[in-house]
Coordinates of C-alpha atoms and ligand atoms in Angstrom, one line a residue:
M29 CA -114.0 -176.2 -1.6
C30 CA -111.7 -178.9 0.0
G31 CA -110.3 -178.9 3.5
I32 CA -107.2 -178.3 4.4
V33 CA -105.3 -179.7 7.5
G34 CA -101.6 -179.6 9.1
Y35 CA -100.4 -180.9 12.5
I36 CA -96.6 -180.4 13.6
G37 CA -96.4 -181.4 17.3
S38 CA -96.1 -184.8 18.9
A39 CA -99.0 -186.2 19.1
D40 CA -100.0 -189.0 16.6
V41 CA -100.3 -187.0 13.4
C42 CA -102.3 -189.3 11.2
D43 CA -104.5 -189.2 14.4
V44 CA -105.1 -185.4 14.4
L45 CA -104.7 -185.8 10.6
L46 CA -107.3 -188.1 9.6
S47 CA -110.1 -187.0 12.6
G48 CA -109.4 -183.4 10.7
L49 CA -110.0 -184.7 7.8
R50 CA -113.4 -186.0 8.8
R51 CA -115.0 -182.7 10.3
L52 CA -114.1 -180.8 6.8
E53 CA -115.1 -183.5 5.2
Y54 CA -118.4 -181.3 4.4
R55 CA -115.9 -178.7 1.7
G56 CA -115.5 -181.7 -0.3
Y57 CA -115.2 -185.6 -0.6
D58 CA -114.7 -187.0 -4.0
S59 CA -111.1 -187.9 -3.0
A60 CA -108.5 -187.4 0.1
G61 CA -104.7 -187.3 0.7
I62 CA -102.0 -187.6 3.2
A63 CA -98.3 -187.4 4.0
I64 CA -95.9 -187.0 7.0
N65 CA -92.5 -186.3 7.4
S66 CA -91.2 -189.1 9.7
G67 CA -87.6 -189.5 10.3
G68 CA -86.9 -187.0 7.6
E69 CA -88.6 -188.6 4.9
L70 CA -92.0 -188.1 3.3
H71 CA -94.9 -190.3 3.4
I72 CA -97.9 -189.8 1.5
V73 CA -101.1 -192.2 1.2
R74 CA -104.1 -190.8 -1.1
S75 CA -107.5 -192.4 -2.2
V76 CA -110.0 -191.9 -4.2
G77 CA -113.3 -191.6 -2.2
K78 CA -114.2 -190.0 1.5
V79 CA -112.1 -190.6 4.2
A80 CA -113.1 -193.3 5.6
R81 CA -111.3 -195.2 1.9
L82 CA -108.3 -193.5 3.2
A83 CA -107.8 -194.1 6.8
E84 CA -108.0 -197.5 6.1
R85 CA -105.3 -197.1 3.6
V86 CA -103.2 -195.6 6.1
A87 CA -104.0 -198.4 8.6
A88 CA -103.1 -201.3 5.6
E89 CA -99.8 -199.2 4.5
W90 CA -98.5 -197.5 7.2
T91 CA -96.2 -199.0 10.3
D92 CA -96.9 -198.5 13.6
A93 CA -93.2 -197.6 14.1
L94 CA -93.3 -195.0 10.9
R95 CA -96.8 -193.1 12.5
A96 CA -94.3 -192.9 15.7
G97 CA -91.9 -190.8 13.6
A98 CA -94.1 -188.9 12.3
K99 CA -93.2 -185.1 13.9
A100 CA -95.9 -183.5 10.9
G101 CA -97.9 -183.8 8.4
I102 CA -100.7 -182.6 6.0
A103 CA -104.0 -183.8 4.8
H104 CA -106.5 -182.7 2.0
T105 CA -110.1 -183.7 1.0
R106 CA -111.1 -182.6 -2.4
W107 CA -114.1 -181.4 -4.8
A108 CA -112.7 -181.5 -7.9
T109 CA -112.2 -178.7 -10.4
H110 CA -109.4 -179.2 -12.6
G111 CA -108.6 -183.3 -13.2
A112 CA -111.6 -185.6 -12.5
P113 CA -111.6 -186.9 -8.7
T114 CA -108.6 -189.9 -9.7
E115 CA -106.0 -191.3 -7.1
E116 CA -103.6 -188.9 -9.5
N117 CA -104.9 -185.9 -8.9
A118 CA -105.6 -186.3 -5.3
H119 CA -103.4 -184.2 -3.0
P120 CA -100.7 -183.7 -1.9
H121 CA -98.8 -183.1 -5.3
A122 CA -95.4 -183.1 -4.8
D123 CA -92.6 -180.8 -6.8
Q124 CA -90.0 -181.8 -9.7
S125 CA -88.3 -183.5 -6.7
G126 CA -90.1 -185.0 -4.7
R127 CA -89.3 -183.3 -1.4
V128 CA -91.9 -181.0 -1.3
L129 CA -95.7 -181.4 -0.9
L130 CA -98.4 -178.9 -1.2
V131 CA -102.2 -179.7 -0.3
H132 CA -104.5 -176.4 -1.9
N133 CA -107.7 -175.2 -1.8
G134 CA -108.8 -172.7 -4.0
I135 CA -107.6 -172.4 -7.8
I136 CA -105.1 -171.4 -9.3
E137 CA -106.3 -168.8 -12.6
N138 CA -103.1 -169.1 -14.6
Y139 CA -102.1 -172.7 -14.0
G140 CA -101.9 -173.0 -18.0
S141 CA -99.2 -170.6 -18.6
L142 CA -96.9 -171.6 -15.6
R143 CA -97.3 -175.4 -16.2
R144 CA -95.8 -174.6 -19.9
Q145 CA -93.2 -172.3 -18.4
L146 CA -92.2 -175.3 -16.4
E147 CA -92.6 -177.8 -18.9
G148 CA -90.6 -175.7 -21.0
R149 CA -88.0 -176.2 -18.3
G150 CA -87.8 -179.9 -17.9
H151 CA -90.6 -180.6 -15.6
T152 CA -93.2 -183.6 -16.0
F153 CA -96.0 -183.1 -14.2
Q154 CA -97.5 -186.4 -13.0
S155 CA -102.1 -184.7 -12.8
Q156 CA -104.3 -183.2 -14.7
T157 CA -104.7 -180.1 -11.5
D158 CA -103.8 -176.1 -11.0
T159 CA -102.2 -177.6 -7.6
E160 CA -99.3 -179.9 -9.0
V161 CA -97.7 -176.5 -11.0
L162 CA -98.1 -174.7 -7.8
A163 CA -96.0 -177.2 -5.8
H164 CA -93.5 -177.3 -9.3
L165 CA -92.9 -173.9 -9.1
V166 CA -92.2 -173.9 -4.7
G167 CA -89.5 -176.3 -4.7
E168 CA -88.2 -174.3 -8.2
C169 CA -87.8 -171.3 -5.9
Y170 CA -86.1 -173.3 -2.7
R171 CA -82.6 -172.3 -2.3
G172 CA -82.6 -173.6 1.6
K173 CA -85.5 -171.7 3.0
L174 CA -89.3 -173.0 2.8
F175 CA -91.1 -169.9 3.7
E176 CA -89.5 -167.7 1.6
A177 CA -89.9 -170.4 -1.2
V178 CA -93.2 -170.5 -0.9
S179 CA -93.8 -166.6 -0.7
Q180 CA -91.3 -165.9 -3.8
A181 CA -93.8 -169.3 -5.5
L182 CA -96.9 -167.3 -5.0
K183 CA -95.8 -164.0 -6.2
H184 CA -96.3 -166.0 -10.0
V185 CA -99.5 -167.2 -9.4
E186 CA -103.0 -165.5 -9.7
G187 CA -105.9 -166.9 -8.4
T188 CA -107.0 -168.3 -5.1
Y189 CA -105.8 -170.6 -2.3
G190 CA -105.1 -171.3 0.9
I191 CA -102.5 -173.9 1.0
A192 CA -100.2 -175.9 2.9
V193 CA -96.7 -176.7 2.6
I194 CA -94.1 -179.7 4.1
S195 CA -91.0 -180.0 2.9
A196 CA -88.1 -183.5 3.4
A197 CA -85.9 -180.7 4.7
H198 CA -87.6 -179.0 7.3
P199 CA -89.3 -181.7 9.5
G200 CA -90.1 -178.9 12.3
E201 CA -92.3 -176.8 10.0
I202 CA -95.7 -176.0 7.8
V203 CA -95.7 -173.0 5.9
V204 CA -99.0 -172.1 5.0
A205 CA -100.3 -169.0 2.9
R206 CA -103.8 -167.7 2.0
N207 CA -105.4 -165.5 -0.9
G208 CA -109.4 -165.6 -1.1
S209 CA -109.5 -169.2 0.3
P210 CA -110.1 -169.6 4.4
L211 CA -107.3 -171.0 6.1
L212 CA -106.2 -170.7 10.5
V213 CA -103.9 -171.6 13.0
G214 CA -104.9 -173.5 16.1
L215 CA -102.5 -172.9 18.6
C216 CA -101.9 -175.1 21.7
E217 CA -99.2 -176.3 23.9
G218 CA -96.2 -177.1 22.2
A219 CA -98.0 -177.7 19.0
A220 CA -100.3 -176.3 16.1
V221 CA -103.0 -177.3 13.7
I222 CA -103.4 -175.7 10.7
A223 CA -107.2 -176.0 9.3
S224 CA -109.7 -174.3 6.5
D225 CA -112.0 -173.8 9.2
A226 CA -112.3 -174.3 13.3
S227 CA -113.9 -177.3 13.2
A228 CA -110.6 -179.2 12.8
V229 CA -108.7 -177.4 15.3
I230 CA -111.8 -177.5 17.9
A231 CA -110.7 -180.4 19.9
H232 CA -107.0 -179.4 20.5
T233 CA -107.3 -175.3 21.2
R234 CA -109.7 -172.8 21.2
Q235 CA -107.3 -170.2 20.5
V236 CA -107.0 -169.3 16.7
I237 CA -104.9 -167.2 14.3
Y238 CA -107.3 -166.8 11.3
L239 CA -105.0 -165.7 8.7
Q240 CA -105.4 -162.5 6.2
D241 CA -105.3 -162.7 2.5
G242 CA -101.5 -162.3 1.2
D243 CA -100.4 -164.1 4.1
V244 CA -97.5 -166.5 4.2
A245 CA -96.8 -168.4 7.9
A246 CA -94.4 -170.8 9.0
V247 CA -95.8 -172.6 11.3
R248 CA -93.6 -174.6 14.3
A249 CA -94.6 -176.2 17.3
D250 CA -93.2 -173.6 19.6
G251 CA -94.9 -171.5 17.6
V252 CA -96.1 -168.7 14.2
D253 CA -93.6 -166.5 12.0
I254 CA -96.7 -164.4 10.1
R255 CA -95.1 -162.4 6.6
N256 CA -96.7 -161.0 3.8
L257 CA -95.2 -162.6 0.0
D258 CA -92.5 -159.9 0.7
Q259 CA -91.1 -161.3 3.6
I260 CA -92.0 -158.4 6.1
P261 CA -94.0 -159.6 9.7
V262 CA -97.4 -159.1 10.1
D263 CA -99.0 -158.5 13.0
R264 CA -102.7 -161.5 13.4
A265 CA -104.4 -161.4 16.9
I266 CA -105.3 -164.4 18.4
S267 CA -108.7 -164.9 18.3
Q268 CA -111.1 -167.2 20.5
I269 CA -113.4 -169.5 19.2
D270 CA -116.3 -170.0 21.6
W271 CA -118.3 -173.0 21.2
D272 CA -117.2 -176.4 21.8
D273 CA -116.4 -180.1 20.5
T274 CA -120.2 -181.4 20.9
A275 CA -121.4 -178.6 18.7
V276 CA -120.1 -180.5 15.6
E277 CA -121.0 -183.7 16.5
K278 CA -123.7 -185.6 15.5
G279 CA -125.8 -185.8 19.3
G280 CA -127.0 -188.7 18.8
H281 CA -128.8 -187.8 15.0
A282 CA -128.4 -190.1 12.2
H283 CA -127.6 -187.3 10.2
F284 CA -126.5 -184.4 10.7
M285 CA -128.4 -182.9 8.8
R286 CA -131.0 -184.6 10.9
K287 CA -129.4 -182.9 14.1
E288 CA -129.1 -179.0 12.0
I289 CA -132.7 -179.5 11.4
W290 CA -133.4 -180.2 15.1
E291 CA -131.3 -177.1 16.4
Q292 CA -133.6 -175.2 14.8
P293 CA -135.7 -173.6 17.9
E294 CA -132.6 -173.2 19.6
A295 CA -130.5 -171.7 17.1
L296 CA -133.3 -169.4 16.3
Q297 CA -132.9 -168.0 20.1
N298 CA -129.1 -167.5 19.5
T299 CA -130.2 -165.4 16.5
I300 CA -132.7 -163.5 17.9
R301 CA -131.4 -163.4 21.7
G302 CA -130.6 -159.9 23.2
R303 CA -131.5 -158.4 19.7
L304 CA -135.4 -157.8 20.2
D305 CA -136.4 -154.6 22.3
E306 CA -140.1 -154.9 22.2
R307 CA -140.4 -151.7 24.3
A308 CA -139.0 -149.7 21.7
G309 CA -140.6 -151.7 19.1
C310 CA -137.1 -152.4 17.6
A311 CA -134.4 -154.9 16.7
I312 CA -131.3 -154.2 18.2
L313 CA -128.7 -155.3 15.0
S314 CA -124.8 -153.4 17.1
G315 CA -123.0 -155.0 14.5
L316 CA -124.3 -152.7 11.6
N317 CA -123.0 -149.8 13.2
L318 CA -125.0 -147.5 11.2
S319 CA -126.9 -144.7 12.8
P320 CA -130.9 -143.8 12.6
R321 CA -129.7 -140.8 10.1
E322 CA -126.9 -143.2 7.8
M323 CA -130.7 -145.4 7.2
A324 CA -132.4 -143.3 6.5
A325 CA -130.6 -142.1 3.5
V326 CA -131.2 -145.9 2.3
N327 CA -132.8 -146.2 -0.6
R328 CA -132.3 -149.4 -1.9
I329 CA -131.3 -152.2 -0.7
V330 CA -129.7 -155.1 -2.7
L331 CA -129.2 -158.8 -1.1
V332 CA -126.7 -160.9 -3.0
A333 CA -126.5 -164.8 -1.9
C334 CA -126.1 -168.2 -3.9
G335 CA -127.8 -171.3 -3.1
T336 CA -130.3 -172.0 0.1
S337 CA -129.0 -168.2 1.2
L338 CA -130.5 -166.6 -2.0
Y339 CA -133.9 -168.0 -1.1
A340 CA -133.4 -166.4 2.2
G341 CA -132.2 -163.3 0.7
M342 CA -135.8 -163.6 -1.6
T343 CA -137.5 -164.6 1.5
G344 CA -136.2 -161.3 3.3
R345 CA -136.6 -158.8 0.2
Y346 CA -140.9 -158.9 0.7
A347 CA -140.3 -158.3 4.7
L348 CA -137.8 -155.4 4.0
E349 CA -140.0 -154.3 0.7
G350 CA -143.6 -154.8 3.7
L351 CA -142.2 -153.6 6.2
A352 CA -139.7 -150.8 5.5
G353 CA -140.9 -149.8 2.6
I354 CA -137.1 -149.8 0.3
P355 CA -136.7 -150.8 -2.6
T356 CA -135.7 -154.1 -2.5
D357 CA -133.8 -157.1 -5.2
A358 CA -132.4 -160.1 -4.0
E359 CA -130.0 -161.5 -6.6
Q360 CA -128.1 -164.5 -7.2
A361 CA -124.3 -162.9 -6.5
A362 CA -122.3 -163.7 -9.4
E363 CA -125.3 -162.3 -11.9
F364 CA -124.6 -159.4 -9.5
R365 CA -121.0 -159.1 -9.5
Y366 CA -120.5 -159.3 -13.3
R367 CA -123.8 -157.6 -14.5
N368 CA -122.2 -154.1 -13.8
P369 CA -124.9 -153.6 -11.5
I370 CA -126.1 -149.5 -10.8
I371 CA -125.5 -149.0 -6.9
G372 CA -125.1 -145.4 -5.7
P373 CA -123.8 -144.4 -2.2
D374 CA -127.8 -144.3 -0.9
S375 CA -127.8 -148.0 -1.8
M376 CA -126.7 -150.9 0.7
V377 CA -125.5 -154.2 -1.0
V378 CA -126.1 -157.3 2.4
A379 CA -123.6 -160.4 1.6
V380 CA -125.6 -163.7 2.6
S381 CA -124.0 -166.5 3.5
Q382 CA -123.8 -169.0 5.9
S383 CA -119.7 -169.6 5.2
G384 CA -118.9 -166.5 4.6
E385 CA -116.8 -167.5 2.3
T386 CA -118.4 -168.4 -1.2
A387 CA -116.2 -167.3 -4.0
D388 CA -119.6 -165.5 -6.3
T389 CA -121.2 -163.5 -3.0
L390 CA -117.7 -162.6 -1.9
A391 CA -116.8 -160.7 -5.2
A392 CA -120.2 -159.5 -5.1
V393 CA -119.4 -157.5 -1.5
R394 CA -116.4 -156.4 -3.2
E395 CA -117.7 -155.5 -6.5
A396 CA -120.2 -153.0 -4.2
H397 CA -117.5 -151.7 -2.3
H398 CA -115.7 -150.3 -5.5
K399 CA -119.6 -148.7 -6.2
G400 CA -119.5 -146.8 -2.8
A401 CA -122.1 -149.0 -1.7
L402 CA -122.8 -149.8 2.1
V403 CA -121.9 -153.3 2.3
A404 CA -123.3 -155.8 5.2
G405 CA -122.9 -159.5 6.0
V406 CA -125.4 -161.9 7.0
C407 CA -123.1 -164.4 8.1
N408 CA -123.1 -167.4 10.6
V409 CA -119.2 -167.9 10.5
V410 CA -117.0 -166.3 13.0
G411 CA -114.5 -163.7 11.4
S412 CA -115.3 -165.5 8.3
T413 CA -113.8 -163.3 4.8
I414 CA -117.7 -162.4 3.9
A415 CA -117.9 -161.3 7.8
R416 CA -114.5 -159.4 7.4
E417 CA -114.4 -157.2 4.1
A418 CA -118.1 -156.4 4.6
A419 CA -116.8 -154.5 8.2
R420 CA -120.4 -154.4 9.3
G421 CA -123.3 -157.0 9.3
I422 CA -125.2 -159.2 11.3
Y423 CA -123.9 -163.1 12.9
L424 CA -126.5 -165.5 12.5
H425 CA -125.3 -167.3 15.7
A426 CA -126.8 -170.7 14.3
G427 CA -123.4 -172.6 15.2
P428 CA -121.6 -174.5 13.5
E429 CA -123.9 -176.0 10.6
I430 CA -122.2 -179.2 8.7
G431 CA -124.3 -180.8 6.9
V432 CA -124.0 -180.0 3.2
A433 CA -127.2 -179.1 2.8
S434 CA -128.2 -176.2 4.6
T435 CA -131.4 -176.3 6.8
K436 CA -130.8 -174.3 10.3
A437 CA -128.9 -171.2 8.1
F438 CA -132.0 -170.7 6.2
S439 CA -134.5 -170.1 9.0
S440 CA -131.2 -168.1 11.2
Q441 CA -130.9 -165.5 7.6
V442 CA -134.6 -164.9 7.5
L443 CA -135.6 -164.0 11.0
V444 CA -132.2 -161.9 11.0
L445 CA -133.1 -160.6 7.3
V446 CA -137.2 -159.6 9.6
M447 CA -135.1 -158.2 11.6
L448 CA -133.0 -155.5 9.5
A449 CA -136.3 -155.1 8.1
L450 CA -138.0 -153.9 11.8
A451 CA -134.8 -151.9 12.4
F452 CA -135.3 -150.2 8.7
G453 CA -139.1 -150.1 9.1
R454 CA -138.7 -148.7 12.2
G455 CA -136.9 -145.5 11.2
R456 CA -139.7 -144.8 8.9
R457 CA -143.1 -146.4 8.5
L458 CA -143.6 -148.7 11.5
S459 CA -145.5 -147.7 15.1
R460 CA -143.9 -148.5 18.1
E461 CA -146.6 -150.8 18.4
E462 CA -145.9 -152.2 14.8
G463 CA -142.5 -153.2 15.8
A464 CA -143.3 -154.9 19.3
A465 CA -146.2 -156.9 17.6
L466 CA -143.3 -157.9 15.1
C467 CA -141.2 -159.0 18.8
R468 CA -143.3 -160.9 20.2
E469 CA -143.7 -162.9 16.4
M470 CA -140.6 -163.1 16.5
A471 CA -139.7 -164.4 19.7
A472 CA -142.5 -166.8 19.7
V473 CA -141.1 -168.6 16.4
P474 CA -138.6 -170.9 17.9
E475 CA -141.3 -172.5 19.9
L476 CA -143.4 -172.9 16.4
V477 CA -140.5 -174.3 15.1
R478 CA -140.3 -176.3 17.9
R479 CA -144.4 -178.1 16.9
V480 CA -143.6 -178.0 13.1
L481 CA -140.7 -180.7 13.9
A482 CA -143.2 -182.3 16.4
Q483 CA -144.7 -183.5 13.2
D484 CA -141.9 -185.9 12.3
A485 CA -143.4 -188.9 12.0
A486 CA -146.9 -187.9 10.1
I487 CA -144.4 -185.6 7.6
A488 CA -141.9 -189.3 7.6
A489 CA -145.0 -190.6 6.5
L490 CA -145.8 -188.5 3.7
A491 CA -142.4 -188.2 2.5
A492 CA -143.7 -192.1 2.1
R493 CA -145.6 -190.9 -0.8
L494 CA -143.1 -188.8 -2.3
A495 CA -140.2 -190.9 -2.2
P496 CA -140.8 -193.5 -5.3
A497 CA -141.3 -189.9 -7.5
S498 CA -138.5 -189.3 -10.0
S499 CA -140.3 -185.6 -10.5
A500 CA -142.1 -183.4 -8.9
F501 CA -143.0 -179.7 -8.4
F502 CA -143.3 -177.2 -5.0
I503 CA -145.0 -174.6 -6.0
G504 CA -145.7 -171.0 -4.1
R505 CA -146.8 -167.4 -4.2
G506 CA -145.9 -164.2 -2.5
V507 CA -144.2 -164.7 0.7
L508 CA -144.1 -168.6 -0.3
Y509 CA -142.6 -168.4 -3.4
P510 CA -139.2 -168.7 -2.3
A511 CA -140.3 -171.5 0.3
A512 CA -141.1 -173.4 -2.8
L513 CA -137.8 -172.3 -4.0
E514 CA -136.1 -173.8 -0.8
G515 CA -138.2 -176.7 -0.1
A516 CA -137.6 -178.2 -4.5
L517 CA -133.9 -177.4 -3.7
K518 CA -134.2 -179.7 -0.4
L519 CA -135.5 -182.4 -2.3
K520 CA -133.9 -182.7 -4.9
E521 CA -129.7 -181.8 -3.6
I522 CA -130.4 -185.1 -0.9
S523 CA -132.7 -187.3 -2.5
Y524 CA -131.8 -186.8 -6.5
V525 CA -135.8 -186.5 -6.7
H526 CA -135.6 -184.1 -10.4
A527 CA -137.8 -181.1 -8.8
E528 CA -138.7 -178.1 -9.7
G529 CA -139.7 -174.8 -7.9
Y530 CA -142.4 -172.5 -9.1
H531 CA -144.1 -169.7 -8.3
A532 CA -148.1 -171.3 -9.0
A533 CA -149.2 -168.9 -11.3
E534 CA -146.3 -169.5 -13.9
L535 CA -147.3 -173.1 -13.8
K536 CA -149.8 -173.0 -16.4
H537 CA -147.3 -171.2 -18.5
G538 CA -146.1 -174.3 -19.5
P539 CA -144.4 -176.8 -16.4
I540 CA -148.2 -177.8 -16.6
A541 CA -147.7 -179.7 -19.5
L542 CA -145.4 -182.4 -17.2
L543 CA -147.9 -182.8 -14.2
D544 CA -149.6 -186.7 -14.0
E545 CA -150.3 -189.5 -11.9
Q546 CA -147.0 -190.4 -11.4
T547 CA -146.1 -185.8 -10.5
P548 CA -146.6 -184.8 -7.0
V549 CA -146.8 -181.4 -6.6
V550 CA -146.3 -180.0 -3.0
A551 CA -148.3 -176.9 -2.9
L552 CA -148.0 -174.1 -0.4
L553 CA -151.1 -172.9 1.2
N554 CA -150.3 -171.6 4.4
D555 CA -152.6 -168.3 5.1
V556 CA -151.0 -165.4 4.1
P557 CA -152.0 -163.2 1.1
G558 CA -151.7 -165.3 -2.1
R559 CA -153.2 -168.4 -0.7
D560 CA -157.3 -167.8 -1.9
K561 CA -155.5 -168.3 -5.3
M562 CA -152.8 -170.8 -4.5
L563 CA -156.2 -172.8 -3.7
G564 CA -157.7 -172.4 -7.8
N565 CA -153.1 -173.1 -9.1
V566 CA -154.1 -176.7 -6.7
Q567 CA -157.5 -177.3 -8.5
E568 CA -155.7 -177.1 -11.5
C569 CA -153.4 -179.7 -10.5
L570 CA -155.7 -181.7 -9.6
A571 CA -157.5 -181.8 -12.5
R572 CA -154.4 -183.3 -14.1
H573 CA -154.3 -185.7 -11.5
A574 CA -151.4 -184.7 -10.2
P575 CA -151.6 -186.3 -6.5
V576 CA -150.9 -182.9 -4.7
L577 CA -149.3 -182.5 -1.3
A578 CA -150.3 -179.6 1.1
V579 CA -148.5 -177.5 3.9
A580 CA -151.3 -175.0 5.4
S581 CA -151.9 -173.2 8.4
E582 CA -153.2 -175.3 11.3
G583 CA -157.0 -175.0 11.0
D584 CA -157.7 -174.9 7.4
A585 CA -160.6 -176.9 7.2
E586 CA -160.6 -175.7 3.7
V587 CA -157.1 -176.6 2.7
A588 CA -158.1 -180.1 5.0
S589 CA -160.8 -181.0 2.8
L590 CA -159.0 -180.0 -1.1
V591 CA -155.8 -182.0 -0.2
P592 CA -155.8 -184.6 2.1
D593 CA -152.4 -185.3 2.2
C594 CA -151.3 -182.0 4.6
I595 CA -148.8 -181.1 7.1
F596 CA -150.5 -178.4 9.4
V597 CA -148.3 -175.4 10.6
P598 CA -149.2 -173.1 13.2
R599 CA -150.1 -169.8 12.4
T600 CA -148.0 -166.7 12.7
G601 CA -146.9 -163.4 11.3
V602 CA -147.1 -163.2 6.9
Y603 CA -142.5 -162.9 7.1
T604 CA -141.7 -165.7 9.4
T605 CA -144.3 -167.5 8.0
P606 CA -142.1 -169.1 5.5
I607 CA -139.5 -170.1 8.3
L608 CA -142.3 -172.5 9.7
A609 CA -143.2 -173.6 6.3
V610 CA -139.8 -174.9 5.3
V611 CA -138.6 -176.4 8.9
A612 CA -141.4 -178.6 6.9
L613 CA -140.4 -179.2 3.7
Q614 CA -136.8 -179.7 5.6
L615 CA -138.3 -182.9 7.4
L616 CA -140.2 -184.1 4.1
A617 CA -136.8 -183.6 1.7
Y618 CA -134.4 -185.4 4.7
H619 CA -137.0 -188.6 4.9
V620 CA -137.3 -189.1 1.3
A621 CA -133.8 -189.5 0.8
R622 CA -133.3 -190.9 3.4
L623 CA -136.6 -193.8 2.5
R624 CA -134.5 -193.7 -1.0
G625 CA -131.0 -194.8 0.9
C626 CA -129.3 -191.2 -0.2
P627 CA -125.6 -190.2 1.2
I628 CA -128.0 -187.2 3.1
D629 CA -125.0 -185.4 4.5
Q630 CA -122.6 -185.6 2.2
P631 CA -124.7 -186.0 -2.1
R632 CA -123.3 -186.7 -4.6
N633 CA -121.0 -183.8 -6.6
L634 CA -121.7 -181.0 -3.8
A635 CA -120.0 -179.3 -1.2
K636 CA -120.8 -177.0 1.5
S637 CA -118.5 -174.3 0.9
V638 CA -118.0 -173.1 -2.6
T639 CA -115.2 -171.4 -3.6
V640 CA -114.9 -171.3 -7.2
E641 CA -116.6 -169.4 -8.9
Ligands
G6P17 C1 -123.6 -174.4 -1.0 C2 -123.8 -175.0 0.0 C3 -125.3 -174.3 -0.1 C4 -125.4 -172.9 0.3 C5 -124.5 -172.4 -0.6 C6 -124.2 -170.9 0.0 O1 -124.4 -175.0 -2.8 O2 -124.0 -176.7 -0.7 O3 -125.9 -175.0 1.2 O4 -127.1 -172.5 0.2 O5 -122.9 -172.8 -1.6 O6 -123.6 -170.5 0.4 P1 -123.4 -169.9 1.8 O7 -122.3 -170.0 2.4 O8 -122.8 -169.0 0.8 O9 -124.5 -169.6 2.4

């Protein structure tokens, strides 16, 4: 949550900062702010709303001369935690003197007591934020060296932060620090860009240093000095970003979400590339770094995740149990970490997270380490905190996902988990032939997804029937139960239509009371175990006059005669069917949101990366 960008160098500082913020807007977009050091003076503009609004204000309020004089600056796009999204609460925040400015992503947990102490020493605050307290603390610790002041101040802080600090007295320096919130430094020729993620620096450089927890760095145009909070230098490797700027552009699509839905065949191809060994009937997952013997010792798997990633985990659970015969749970990460879970050395905890930064999932990873489990990450963002802390894992290689509603990450996550199930299954009960058949099934998925996408126009027509509804149900069974949850999540988050995902068998235990002519039911009727029972459940809905829309397998005449409003998707194996069903539901949600005129890539109140509990 919250995006940070900073720049020091000779390019137009405002341009670099504002274009970086646009890239990071997915992280939060309720208010934004920018500050520059021009001619030894600090200048700030903050505004409620999106970055576009901030850019208008900057254009109106800052003269060309002022902008030209800027050699360094910081900027922020916010997802409010402490204090409403108002101009006063927008970052950057100043210290008591107004000569130090700071932007922050994360939460200062002891800000209440720090604020009271500072107030006792005469400090006055302009905002309700935890961040302003940190700015004051830095100001109070300042004795002529900004780098040292920041290090000193952070020693008093409990919580998470990625911060960038500038000072009127230090025009050639941005001091940054991280603990629990991502931050990287992009290295350019005679310049440096700092940002919450690589999408904001890729236009300038591919060489980045990912800061680690406890790092504090003085970033200057000619280099970076990284130390720990005790000011002892630490060594951090330079990484190369292996994708380019076009990956974070809309590429002719109206929305990132649409682009990312359309990218799925390619993303899935990248997910499986080099990982399916049909001859051995196995999956090659070298990042797992487990010998067959170590894999054989795993007797329990717990998938921990949040949001869409949790639904991918729930889907993967069927594959891990069905193919590998390993008792598997998929658990909401916050629930896992606070439940004191029973985990032993023969347990493997798999954290599923697109961003690799979700606070609850990260905390679950740490808890799993404490319990002595094997811990693996299934992440999309390379070098993300979960990917690093899990120490072993499988990257999705789905490419950057910008739309707040996750799409291509879900399908890649499911495919990764089916590969994981194959890898475990081969060591246990799957024959080479069964493994080879599964490899072929997975290899065919990208093309089958393409065939679902080809039905875009038909799905858009069905969406028109759903769009006027104020409430809808999504029902499924077995491997399609999590798909129903994901379909409902997609619809509610981007179209604001109240939608509930239910196990079809559970409908009659209460929710059926809500069904009437105005309450559509989207039923997942693909030809997988549970389909026949689903037909009965659909009858129950029809008998209550609920309009039913279905997703079913191509050529299913029985479904076609029961439910005229049907999206047919290709047939595939049980464990890959949810991918095809969910792609259809992504398109359905997308078109409903479009028809309702919703801000699809940035739904209200949401953020893509949830780095608070
Ligand atoms: C947020 C996003 C969702 C995502 C969830 C988990 O809520 O809006 O799209 O599924 O976080 O994120 P992760 O990065 O851990 O997969």
